[in-house]
Coordinates of C-alpha atoms and ligand atoms in Angstrom, one line a residue:
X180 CA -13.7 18.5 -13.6
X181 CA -16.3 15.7 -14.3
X182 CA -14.7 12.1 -13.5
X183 CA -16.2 9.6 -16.0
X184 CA -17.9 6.8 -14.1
X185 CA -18.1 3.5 -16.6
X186 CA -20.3 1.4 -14.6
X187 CA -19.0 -2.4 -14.0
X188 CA -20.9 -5.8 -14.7
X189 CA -23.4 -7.1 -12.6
X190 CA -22.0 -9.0 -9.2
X191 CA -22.3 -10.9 -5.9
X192 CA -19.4 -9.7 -3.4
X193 CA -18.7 -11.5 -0.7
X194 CA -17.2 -10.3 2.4
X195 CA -15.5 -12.7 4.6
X196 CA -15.2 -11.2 7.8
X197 CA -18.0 -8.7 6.4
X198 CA -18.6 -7.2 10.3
X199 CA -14.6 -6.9 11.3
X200 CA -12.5 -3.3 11.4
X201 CA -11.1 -3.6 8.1
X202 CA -14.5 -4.3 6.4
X203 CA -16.0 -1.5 8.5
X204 CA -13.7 1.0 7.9
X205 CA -12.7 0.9 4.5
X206 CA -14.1 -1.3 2.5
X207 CA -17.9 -1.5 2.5
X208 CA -17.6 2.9 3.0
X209 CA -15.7 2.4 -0.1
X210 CA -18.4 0.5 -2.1
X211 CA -21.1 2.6 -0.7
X212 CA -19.0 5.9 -2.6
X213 CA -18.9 3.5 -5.7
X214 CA -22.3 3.1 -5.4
X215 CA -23.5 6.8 -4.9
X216 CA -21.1 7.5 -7.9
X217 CA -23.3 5.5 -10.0
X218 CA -20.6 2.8 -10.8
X219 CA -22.9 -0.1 -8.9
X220 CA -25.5 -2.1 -11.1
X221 CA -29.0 -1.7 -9.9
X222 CA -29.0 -5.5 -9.2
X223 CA -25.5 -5.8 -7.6
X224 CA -25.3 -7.4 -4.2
X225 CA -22.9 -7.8 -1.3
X226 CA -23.1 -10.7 1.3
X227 CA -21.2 -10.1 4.6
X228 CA -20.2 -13.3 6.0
X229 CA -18.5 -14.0 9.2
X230 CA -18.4 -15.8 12.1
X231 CA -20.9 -13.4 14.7
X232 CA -24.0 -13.9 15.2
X233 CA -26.0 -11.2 13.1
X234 CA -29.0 -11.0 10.8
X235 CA -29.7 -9.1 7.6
X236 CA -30.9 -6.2 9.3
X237 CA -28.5 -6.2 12.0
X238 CA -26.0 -5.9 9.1
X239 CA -27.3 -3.7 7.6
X240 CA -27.2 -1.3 10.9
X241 CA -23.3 -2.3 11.3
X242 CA -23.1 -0.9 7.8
X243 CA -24.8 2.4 8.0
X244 CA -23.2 3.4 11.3
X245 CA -19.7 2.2 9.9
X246 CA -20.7 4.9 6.8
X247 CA -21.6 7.6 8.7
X248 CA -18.3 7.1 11.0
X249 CA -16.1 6.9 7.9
X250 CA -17.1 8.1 5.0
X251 CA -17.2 12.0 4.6
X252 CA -20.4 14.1 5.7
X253 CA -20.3 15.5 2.2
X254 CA -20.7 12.1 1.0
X255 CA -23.4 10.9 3.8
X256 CA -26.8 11.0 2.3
X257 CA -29.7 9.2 4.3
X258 CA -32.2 8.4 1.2
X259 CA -28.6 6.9 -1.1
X260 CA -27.3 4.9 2.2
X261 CA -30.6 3.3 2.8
X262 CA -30.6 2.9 -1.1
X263 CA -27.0 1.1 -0.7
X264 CA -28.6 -0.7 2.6
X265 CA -31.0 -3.0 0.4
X266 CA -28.4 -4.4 -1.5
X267 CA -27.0 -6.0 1.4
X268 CA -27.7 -9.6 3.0
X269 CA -25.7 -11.5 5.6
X270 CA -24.6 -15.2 6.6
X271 CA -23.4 -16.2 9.2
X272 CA -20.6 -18.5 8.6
X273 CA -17.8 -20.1 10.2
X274 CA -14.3 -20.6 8.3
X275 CA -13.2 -23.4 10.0
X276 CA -16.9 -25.3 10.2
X277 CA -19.3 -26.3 8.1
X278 CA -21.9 -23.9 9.4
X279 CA -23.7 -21.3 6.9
X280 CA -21.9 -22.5 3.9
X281 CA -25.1 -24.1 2.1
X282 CA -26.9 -20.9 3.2
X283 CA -24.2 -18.6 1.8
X284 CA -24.5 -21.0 -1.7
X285 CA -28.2 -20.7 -2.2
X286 CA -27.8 -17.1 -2.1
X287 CA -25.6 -16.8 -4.9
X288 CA -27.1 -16.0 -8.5
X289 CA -25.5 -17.5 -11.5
X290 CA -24.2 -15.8 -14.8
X291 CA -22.7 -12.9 -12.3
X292 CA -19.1 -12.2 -11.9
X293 CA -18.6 -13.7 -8.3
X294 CA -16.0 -11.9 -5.5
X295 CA -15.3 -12.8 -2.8
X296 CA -13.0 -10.6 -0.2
X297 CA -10.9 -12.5 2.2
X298 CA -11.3 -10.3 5.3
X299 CA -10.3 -12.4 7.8
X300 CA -6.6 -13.4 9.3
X301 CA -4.7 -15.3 6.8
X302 CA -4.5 -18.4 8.9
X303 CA -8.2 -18.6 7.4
X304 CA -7.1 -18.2 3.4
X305 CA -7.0 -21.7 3.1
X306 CA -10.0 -23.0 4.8
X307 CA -12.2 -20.3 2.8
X308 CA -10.7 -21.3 -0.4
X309 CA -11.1 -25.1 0.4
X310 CA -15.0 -24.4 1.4
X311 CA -16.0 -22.2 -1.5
X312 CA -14.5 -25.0 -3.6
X313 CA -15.9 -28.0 -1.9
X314 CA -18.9 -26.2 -1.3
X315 CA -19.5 -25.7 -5.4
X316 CA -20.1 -21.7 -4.8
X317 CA -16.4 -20.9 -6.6
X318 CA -17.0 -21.8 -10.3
X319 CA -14.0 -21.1 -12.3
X320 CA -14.6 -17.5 -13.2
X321 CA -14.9 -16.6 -9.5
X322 CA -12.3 -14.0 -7.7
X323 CA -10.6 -14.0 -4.8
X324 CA -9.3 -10.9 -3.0
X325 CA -6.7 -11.9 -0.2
X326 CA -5.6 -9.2 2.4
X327 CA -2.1 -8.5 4.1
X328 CA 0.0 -10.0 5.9
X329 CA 0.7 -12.6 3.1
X330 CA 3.3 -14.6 5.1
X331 CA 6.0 -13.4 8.0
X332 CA 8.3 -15.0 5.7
X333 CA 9.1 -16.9 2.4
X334 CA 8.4 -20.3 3.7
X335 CA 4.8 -19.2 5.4
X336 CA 4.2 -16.8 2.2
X337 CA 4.7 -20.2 -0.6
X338 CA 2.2 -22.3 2.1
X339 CA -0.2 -19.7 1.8
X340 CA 0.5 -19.7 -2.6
X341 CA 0.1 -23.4 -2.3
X342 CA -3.2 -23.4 -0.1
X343 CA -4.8 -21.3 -3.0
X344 CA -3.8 -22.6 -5.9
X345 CA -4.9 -25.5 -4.9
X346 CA -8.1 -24.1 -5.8
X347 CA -8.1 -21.0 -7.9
X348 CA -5.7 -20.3 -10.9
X349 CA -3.1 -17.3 -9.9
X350 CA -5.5 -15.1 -12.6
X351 CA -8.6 -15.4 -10.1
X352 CA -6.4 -14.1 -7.1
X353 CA -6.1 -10.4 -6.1
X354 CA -3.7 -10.1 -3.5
X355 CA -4.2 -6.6 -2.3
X356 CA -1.7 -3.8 -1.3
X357 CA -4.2 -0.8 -0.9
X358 CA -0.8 1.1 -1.6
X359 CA -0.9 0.5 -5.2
X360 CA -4.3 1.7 -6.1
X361 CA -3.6 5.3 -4.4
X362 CA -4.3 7.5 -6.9
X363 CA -0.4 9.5 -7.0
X364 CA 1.1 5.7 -6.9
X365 CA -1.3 5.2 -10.6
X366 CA 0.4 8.3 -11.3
X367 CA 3.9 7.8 -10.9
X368 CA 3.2 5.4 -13.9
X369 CA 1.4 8.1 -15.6
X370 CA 4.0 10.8 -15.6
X371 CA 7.1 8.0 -16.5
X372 CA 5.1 6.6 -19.4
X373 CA 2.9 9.1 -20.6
X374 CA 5.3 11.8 -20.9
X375 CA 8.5 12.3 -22.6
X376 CA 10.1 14.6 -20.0
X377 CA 11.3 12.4 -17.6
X378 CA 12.2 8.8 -19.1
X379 CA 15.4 9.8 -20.8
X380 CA 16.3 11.0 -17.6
X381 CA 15.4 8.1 -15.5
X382 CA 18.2 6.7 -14.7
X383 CA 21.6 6.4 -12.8
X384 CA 23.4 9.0 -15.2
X385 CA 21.2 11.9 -14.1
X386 CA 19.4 11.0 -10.8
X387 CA 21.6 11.3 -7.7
X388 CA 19.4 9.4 -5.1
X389 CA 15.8 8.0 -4.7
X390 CA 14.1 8.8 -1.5
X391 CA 10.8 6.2 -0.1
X392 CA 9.8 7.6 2.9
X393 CA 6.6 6.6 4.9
X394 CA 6.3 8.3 8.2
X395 CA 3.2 7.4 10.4
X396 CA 2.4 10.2 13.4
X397 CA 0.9 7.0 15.3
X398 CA 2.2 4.3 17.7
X399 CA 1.0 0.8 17.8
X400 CA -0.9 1.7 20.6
X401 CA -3.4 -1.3 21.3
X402 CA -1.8 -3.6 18.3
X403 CA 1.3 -3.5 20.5
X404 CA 1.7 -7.6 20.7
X405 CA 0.1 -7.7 17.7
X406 CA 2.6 -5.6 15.9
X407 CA 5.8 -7.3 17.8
X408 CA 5.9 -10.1 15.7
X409 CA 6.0 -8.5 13.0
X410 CA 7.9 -4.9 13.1
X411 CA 8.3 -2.3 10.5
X412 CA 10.4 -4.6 7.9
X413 CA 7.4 -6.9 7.5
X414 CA 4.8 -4.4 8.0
X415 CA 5.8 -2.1 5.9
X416 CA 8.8 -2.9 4.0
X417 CA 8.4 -6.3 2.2
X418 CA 5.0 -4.9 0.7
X419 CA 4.2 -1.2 0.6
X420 CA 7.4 0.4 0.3
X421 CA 8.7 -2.1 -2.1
X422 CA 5.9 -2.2 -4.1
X423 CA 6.5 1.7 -4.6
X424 CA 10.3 1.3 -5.0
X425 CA 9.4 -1.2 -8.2
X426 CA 7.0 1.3 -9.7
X427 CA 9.8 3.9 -9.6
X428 CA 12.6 1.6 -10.4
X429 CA 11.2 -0.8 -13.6
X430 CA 11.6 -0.5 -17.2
X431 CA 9.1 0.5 -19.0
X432 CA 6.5 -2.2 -19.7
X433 CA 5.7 -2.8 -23.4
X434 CA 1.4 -2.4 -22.8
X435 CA -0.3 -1.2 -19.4
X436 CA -1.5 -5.1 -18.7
X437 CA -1.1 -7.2 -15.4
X438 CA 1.5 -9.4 -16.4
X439 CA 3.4 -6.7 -18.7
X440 CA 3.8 -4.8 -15.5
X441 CA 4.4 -7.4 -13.3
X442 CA 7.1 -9.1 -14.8
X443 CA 8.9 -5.7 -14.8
X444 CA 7.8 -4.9 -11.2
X445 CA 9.6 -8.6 -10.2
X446 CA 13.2 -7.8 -12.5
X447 CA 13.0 -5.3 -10.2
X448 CA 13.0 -7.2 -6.6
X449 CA 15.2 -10.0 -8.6
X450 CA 17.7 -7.3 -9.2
X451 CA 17.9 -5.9 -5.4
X452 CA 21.3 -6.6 -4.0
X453 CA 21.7 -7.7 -0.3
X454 CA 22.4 -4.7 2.3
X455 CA 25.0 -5.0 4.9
X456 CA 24.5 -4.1 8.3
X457 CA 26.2 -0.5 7.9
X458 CA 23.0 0.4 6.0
X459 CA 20.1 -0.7 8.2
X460 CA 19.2 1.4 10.9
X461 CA 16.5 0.0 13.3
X462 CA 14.8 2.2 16.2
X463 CA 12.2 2.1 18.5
X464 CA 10.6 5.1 20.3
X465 CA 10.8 6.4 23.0
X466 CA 8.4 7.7 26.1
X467 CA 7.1 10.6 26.3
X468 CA 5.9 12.5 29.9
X469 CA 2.3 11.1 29.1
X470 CA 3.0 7.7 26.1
X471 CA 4.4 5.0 26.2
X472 CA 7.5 3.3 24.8
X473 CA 7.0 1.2 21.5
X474 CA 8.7 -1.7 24.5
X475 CA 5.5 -0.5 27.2
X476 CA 3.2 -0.4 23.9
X477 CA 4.5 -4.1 23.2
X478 CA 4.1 -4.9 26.6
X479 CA 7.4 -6.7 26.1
X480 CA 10.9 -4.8 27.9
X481 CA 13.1 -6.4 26.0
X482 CA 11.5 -6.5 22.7
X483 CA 14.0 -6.0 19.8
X484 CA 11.4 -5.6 16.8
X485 CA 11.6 -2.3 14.9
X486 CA 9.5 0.4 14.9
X487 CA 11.6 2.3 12.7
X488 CA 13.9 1.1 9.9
X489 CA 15.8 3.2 7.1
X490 CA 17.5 1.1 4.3
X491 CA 19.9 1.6 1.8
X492 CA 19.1 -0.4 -1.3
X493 CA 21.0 -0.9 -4.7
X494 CA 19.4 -2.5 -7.7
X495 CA 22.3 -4.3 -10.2
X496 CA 20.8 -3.5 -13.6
X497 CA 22.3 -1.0 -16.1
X498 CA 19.6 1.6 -15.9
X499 CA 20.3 2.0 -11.8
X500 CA 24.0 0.4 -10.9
X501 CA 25.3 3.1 -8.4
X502 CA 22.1 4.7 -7.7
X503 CA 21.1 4.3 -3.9
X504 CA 18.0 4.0 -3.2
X505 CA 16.8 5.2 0.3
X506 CA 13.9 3.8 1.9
X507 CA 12.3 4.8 5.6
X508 CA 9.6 4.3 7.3
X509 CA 8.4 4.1 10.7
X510 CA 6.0 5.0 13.8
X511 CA 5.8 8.3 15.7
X512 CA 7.6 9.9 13.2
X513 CA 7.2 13.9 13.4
X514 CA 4.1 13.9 11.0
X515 CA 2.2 12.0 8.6
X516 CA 3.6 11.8 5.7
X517 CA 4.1 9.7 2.9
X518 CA 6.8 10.6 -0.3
X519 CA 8.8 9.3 -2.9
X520 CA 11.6 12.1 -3.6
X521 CA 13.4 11.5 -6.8
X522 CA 16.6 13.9 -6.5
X523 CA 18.7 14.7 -9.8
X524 CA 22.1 15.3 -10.0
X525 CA 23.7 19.0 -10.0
X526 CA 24.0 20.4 -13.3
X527 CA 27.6 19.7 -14.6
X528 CA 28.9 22.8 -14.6
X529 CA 27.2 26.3 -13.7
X530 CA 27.7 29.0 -16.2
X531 CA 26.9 31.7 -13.5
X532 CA 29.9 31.2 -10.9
X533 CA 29.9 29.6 -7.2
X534 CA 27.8 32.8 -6.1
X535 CA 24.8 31.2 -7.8
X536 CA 25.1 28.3 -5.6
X537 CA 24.6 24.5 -7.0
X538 CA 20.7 23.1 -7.6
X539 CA 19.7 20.3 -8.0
X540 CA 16.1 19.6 -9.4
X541 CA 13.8 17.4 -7.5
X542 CA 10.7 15.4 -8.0
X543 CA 8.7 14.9 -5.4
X544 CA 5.7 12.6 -5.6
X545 CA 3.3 12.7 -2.1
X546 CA 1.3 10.0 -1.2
X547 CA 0.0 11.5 2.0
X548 CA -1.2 14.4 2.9
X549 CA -1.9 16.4 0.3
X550 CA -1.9 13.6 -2.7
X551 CA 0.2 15.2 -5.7
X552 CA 3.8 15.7 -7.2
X553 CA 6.2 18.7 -7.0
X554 CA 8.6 19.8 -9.4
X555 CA 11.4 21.9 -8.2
X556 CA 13.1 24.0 -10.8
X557 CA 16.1 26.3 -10.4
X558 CA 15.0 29.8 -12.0
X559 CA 16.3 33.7 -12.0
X560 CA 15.5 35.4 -8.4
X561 CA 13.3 37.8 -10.0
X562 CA 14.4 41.8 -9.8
X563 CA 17.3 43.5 -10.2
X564 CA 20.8 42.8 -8.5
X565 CA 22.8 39.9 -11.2
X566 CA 22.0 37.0 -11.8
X567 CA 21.0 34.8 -8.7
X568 CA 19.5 31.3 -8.7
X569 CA 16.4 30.1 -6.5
X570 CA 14.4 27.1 -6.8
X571 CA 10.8 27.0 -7.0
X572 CA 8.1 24.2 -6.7
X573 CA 6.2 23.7 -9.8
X574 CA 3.2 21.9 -8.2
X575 CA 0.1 20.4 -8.7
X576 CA -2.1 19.3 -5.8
X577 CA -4.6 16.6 -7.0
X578 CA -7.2 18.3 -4.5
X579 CA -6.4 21.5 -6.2
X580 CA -6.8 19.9 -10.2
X581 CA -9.8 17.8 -9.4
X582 CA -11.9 20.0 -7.4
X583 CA -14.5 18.3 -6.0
X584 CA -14.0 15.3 -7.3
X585 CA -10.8 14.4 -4.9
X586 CA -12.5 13.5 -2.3
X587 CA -13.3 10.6 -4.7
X588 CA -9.5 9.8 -5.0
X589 CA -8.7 9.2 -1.5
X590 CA -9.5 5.8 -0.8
X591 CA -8.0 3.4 -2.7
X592 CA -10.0 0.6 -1.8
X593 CA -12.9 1.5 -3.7
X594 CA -10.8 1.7 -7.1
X595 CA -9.3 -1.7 -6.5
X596 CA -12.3 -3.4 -5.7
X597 CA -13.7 -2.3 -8.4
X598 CA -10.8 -3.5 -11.0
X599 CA -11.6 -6.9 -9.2
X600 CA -15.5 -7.0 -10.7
X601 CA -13.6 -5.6 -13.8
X602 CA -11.3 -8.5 -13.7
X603 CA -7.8 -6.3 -13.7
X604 CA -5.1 -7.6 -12.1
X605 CA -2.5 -5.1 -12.9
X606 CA -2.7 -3.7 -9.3
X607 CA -2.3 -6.6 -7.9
X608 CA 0.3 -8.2 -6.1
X609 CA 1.4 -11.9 -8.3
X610 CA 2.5 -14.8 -6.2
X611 CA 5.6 -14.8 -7.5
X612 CA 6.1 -11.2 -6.4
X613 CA 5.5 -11.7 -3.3
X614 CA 7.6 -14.5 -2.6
X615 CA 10.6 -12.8 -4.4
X616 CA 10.3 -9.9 -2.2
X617 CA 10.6 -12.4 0.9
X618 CA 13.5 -14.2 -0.8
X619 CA 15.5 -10.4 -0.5
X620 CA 13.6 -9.6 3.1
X621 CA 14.2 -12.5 5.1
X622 CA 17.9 -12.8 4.8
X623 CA 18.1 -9.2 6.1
X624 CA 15.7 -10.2 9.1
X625 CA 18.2 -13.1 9.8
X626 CA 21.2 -11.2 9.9
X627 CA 20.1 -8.6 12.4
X628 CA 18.5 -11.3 14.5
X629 CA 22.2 -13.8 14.3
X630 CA 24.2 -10.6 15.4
X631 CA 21.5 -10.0 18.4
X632 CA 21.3 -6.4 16.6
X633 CA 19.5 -3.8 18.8
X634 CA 17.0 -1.3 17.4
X635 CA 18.3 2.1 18.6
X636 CA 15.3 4.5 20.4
X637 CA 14.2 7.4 19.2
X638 CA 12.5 10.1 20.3
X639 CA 8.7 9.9 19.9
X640 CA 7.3 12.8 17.3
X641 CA 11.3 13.2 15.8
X642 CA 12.3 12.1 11.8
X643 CA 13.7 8.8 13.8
X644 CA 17.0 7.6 15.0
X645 CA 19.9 9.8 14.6
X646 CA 21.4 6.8 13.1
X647 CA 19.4 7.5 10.3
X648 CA 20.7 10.2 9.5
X649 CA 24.3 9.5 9.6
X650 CA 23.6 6.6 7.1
X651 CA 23.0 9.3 4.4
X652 CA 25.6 12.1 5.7
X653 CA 28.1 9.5 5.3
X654 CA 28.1 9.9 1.8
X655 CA 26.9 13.4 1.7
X656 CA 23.1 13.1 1.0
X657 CA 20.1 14.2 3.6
X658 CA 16.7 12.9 4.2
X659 CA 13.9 15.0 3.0
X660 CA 12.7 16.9 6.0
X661 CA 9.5 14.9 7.5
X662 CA 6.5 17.4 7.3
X663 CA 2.5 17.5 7.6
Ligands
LIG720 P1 -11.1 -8.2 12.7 O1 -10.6 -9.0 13.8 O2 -11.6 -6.8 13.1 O3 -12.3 -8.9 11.9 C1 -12.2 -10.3 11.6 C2 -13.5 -10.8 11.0 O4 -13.3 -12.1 10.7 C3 -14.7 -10.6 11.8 O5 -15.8 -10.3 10.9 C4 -14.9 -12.1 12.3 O6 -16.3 -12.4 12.5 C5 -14.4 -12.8 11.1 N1 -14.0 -14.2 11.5 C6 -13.1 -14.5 12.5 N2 -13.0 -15.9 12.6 C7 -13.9 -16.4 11.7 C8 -14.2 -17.7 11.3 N3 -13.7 -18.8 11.8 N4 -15.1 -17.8 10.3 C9 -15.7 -16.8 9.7 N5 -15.4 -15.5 10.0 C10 -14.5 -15.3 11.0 O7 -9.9 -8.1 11.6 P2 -9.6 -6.9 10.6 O8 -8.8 -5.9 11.3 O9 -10.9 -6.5 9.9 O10 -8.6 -7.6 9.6 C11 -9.0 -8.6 8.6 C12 -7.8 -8.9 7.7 O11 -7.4 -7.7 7.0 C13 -6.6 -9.4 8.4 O12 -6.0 -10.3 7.6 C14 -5.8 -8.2 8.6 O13 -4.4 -8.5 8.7 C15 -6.0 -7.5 7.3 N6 -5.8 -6.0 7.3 C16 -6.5 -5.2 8.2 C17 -6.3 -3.9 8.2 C18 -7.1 -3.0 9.1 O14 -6.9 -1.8 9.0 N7 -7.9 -3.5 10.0 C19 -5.4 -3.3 7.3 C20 -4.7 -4.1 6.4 C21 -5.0 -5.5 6.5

């Protein structure tokens, strides 16, 4: 299958923070696939812009070497990266100084959309968006793409809204969460509002239990102190996982445009009742004969941030009153994987006797590996010998459906950069968003901190703290097994 490739206006990217890991890694690879798939103008350009000391050409070799380390060999073609290469130019520029800011405005062109991609710690948001204004290179049509962390906490989060909008209007800011431009998360939306199937079902009548789980096979490794400040509720929680949980949770929007879905996505987080401490469980792992503990990776021994946390959560509307939501995520887990299992209830009564046993249907939507969703239906076991139920998986692997073109879908930095030339917000985090999914995270964060609360370990490579799992057995449910 053929994607269709609708090539975007002509425009001037800017990369703050153009030479750092995260530019590197994922999002100049990312432009360079946008480029070879034809979606670039001829006469687009992107300026790196940070604080080293580089050239043009020195960029340039930063760039090519950062492609051929990330971006698939099928996808590494000398003649199209050397192509990509002279599109490229660099400034040096410093954030905090006035240093390379007239340079970086007299490279500019007018009448082209302008981006540019805050790629830099967020301490720095505010001193970008003060320069590019002071500086006249922001006109009013400009966009600015702001990266994760926004905030440790609601009061850091509205400083950082106030910095920018003293600058830009809330339409010219895309805060990112590379979460929501995965291509099964764009789906999720798909199969709820493009299909009759499953909306009269969506709800607390017929779904038992929703299950968010994102399971990373990695420690924190040399981010240790980094990480400790933060820990798997702010991490992880407060964007990604919540940001999934309102896709699978709000009503359906009246039109597929950025403020028709975002004003659904925030009912949502507005709706999310506070969780008592019976329903947080915290870890940390353990050693193993030849790692580390997450305390030795944190190089703290008495740290008490989380490197695991499973939640129970409960939205107060009609559509979900007195359906939990489960939600879990966490480091050295026993493989990557990343799923949102929506379970249904049993059938109310089974017309073929006990023998048959009770099924439940499940959807299961993967994020990572594998990206796709899973049906599983109760049918006849086929052959003689009465009538016994199995379940089977009715699945579809994007890989599988797409062909060739999935290697295409599995970066989702690329797509979202590109809705940010196109000038769509709708998968992007809105200020208020944010800050209302600190106003439910932080008092959480509090309470475990007040009762000195101490995150239980867990073995390294396991599906986390046992603790975990009682939380669900409790009530009679199980985690989805964690698998590669
Ligand atoms: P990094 O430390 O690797 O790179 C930082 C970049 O900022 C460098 O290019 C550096 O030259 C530039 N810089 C630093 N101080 C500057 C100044 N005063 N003026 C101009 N440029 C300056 O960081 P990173 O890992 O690329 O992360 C960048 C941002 O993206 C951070 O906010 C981070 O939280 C976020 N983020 C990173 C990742 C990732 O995988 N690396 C993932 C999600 C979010």
């Amino acid at each position: 299958m053929v994607s269709r490739v609708i090539p975007v206006d002509d425009f001037d990217l800017v990369i703050f923070g153009g030479t750092g890991d995260l530019a590197r890694r994922k999002i100049l690879p990312g432009l360079y696939r946008r480029f070879c798939a034809g979606q670039m103008p001829e006469t687009a350009r992107i300026i790196g812009a940070a604080r080293s000391e580089h050239d043009t050409e020195e960029f340039r070799r930063i760039v090519r070497e950062a492609i051929l380390e990330f971006s698939s060999k099928h996808s590494c073609d000398e003649a199209l990266i050397g192509d990509f290469l002279k599109r490229l130019d660099y400034v040096q520029v410093d954030a905090r100084g006035e240093e390379g800011w007239n340079a970086l405005k007299e490279m500019m062109r007018e009448d082209v959309i302008k981006a540019y991609y805050f790629s830099v710690a967020p301490s720095l948001f505010g001193d970008i968006a003060e320069r590019l204004m002071s500086h006249g290179i922001a006109d009013d049509k400009a966009r600015i793409v702001v990266e994760k962390p926004f905030g440790r906490d609601l009061a850091s989060a509205k400083a950082l809204n106030r910095d920018l909008a003293k600058h830009f209007d809330e339409t010219q800011i895309y805060r990112i969460d590379h979460y929501l431009g995965k291509e099964t998360v764009q789906n999720l939306m798909a199969v709820r509002f493009g299909n009759i199937l499953f909306e009269p079902l969506w709800n607390s009548q017929y779904v038992d239990h929703i299950q968010i789980t994102v399971a990373e096979t990695v420690g924190v490794g040399g981010r240790g102190e980094y990480y400790d400040r933060s820990g798997a509720m702010r991490d992880m929680v407060q964007n990604h996982l919540m940001q999934l949980l309102c896709l699978i949770a709000m009503e359906p929007p009246s039109r597929f445009d950025p403020d028709a879905v975002r004003d659904e996505k925030l009912k949502v987080i507005r709706a999310l009742e506070p969780i008592d401490h019976h329903h947080i469980v915290r870890g940390q792992y353990e050693a193993t004969d030849t790692e580390p503990s997450y305390r030795e990776d944190a190089g703290d021994p008495r740290s008490r941030t989380e490197s695991f946390i499973a939640l129970r959560c409960m939205i107060s509307n009609w559509r979900w009153a007195g359906t939990p939501f489960f939600l879990r995520t966490g480091k050295k887990l026993k493989a990557r994987n990343s799923e949102i299992a929506v379970v249904f209830k049993d059938a109310p009564h089974s017309i073929f006797g006990e023998e048959a046993g009770r099924h439940a249907n499940l959807l299961s939507i993967r994020l990572q590996p594998n990206e796709g969703m899973t049906l599983k239906v109760t049918i006849k076991e086929p052959g003689p010998g009465g009538m016994r139920l199995i379940d089977v998986p009715l699945d579809m692997s994007f890989a599988e459906a797409l062909g060739e073109d999935a290697e295409e879908i599995t970066d989702a930095y690329e797509r979202l950069i590109m809705d940010v030339i196109r000038g769509n917000q709708t998968l992007f985090m809105r200020g208020d968003e944010v800050e209302a999914a600190w106003a439910w995270t932080d008092p959480l964060i509090e309470s475990w901190e007040a009762r000195g609360d101490v995150p239980k370990p867990y073995e390294a490579y396991s599906s986390g703290p046992e603790e975990a799992a009682i939380m669900l057995h409790r009530e009679g449910r199980r985690w989805r097994e964690i698998k590669g």
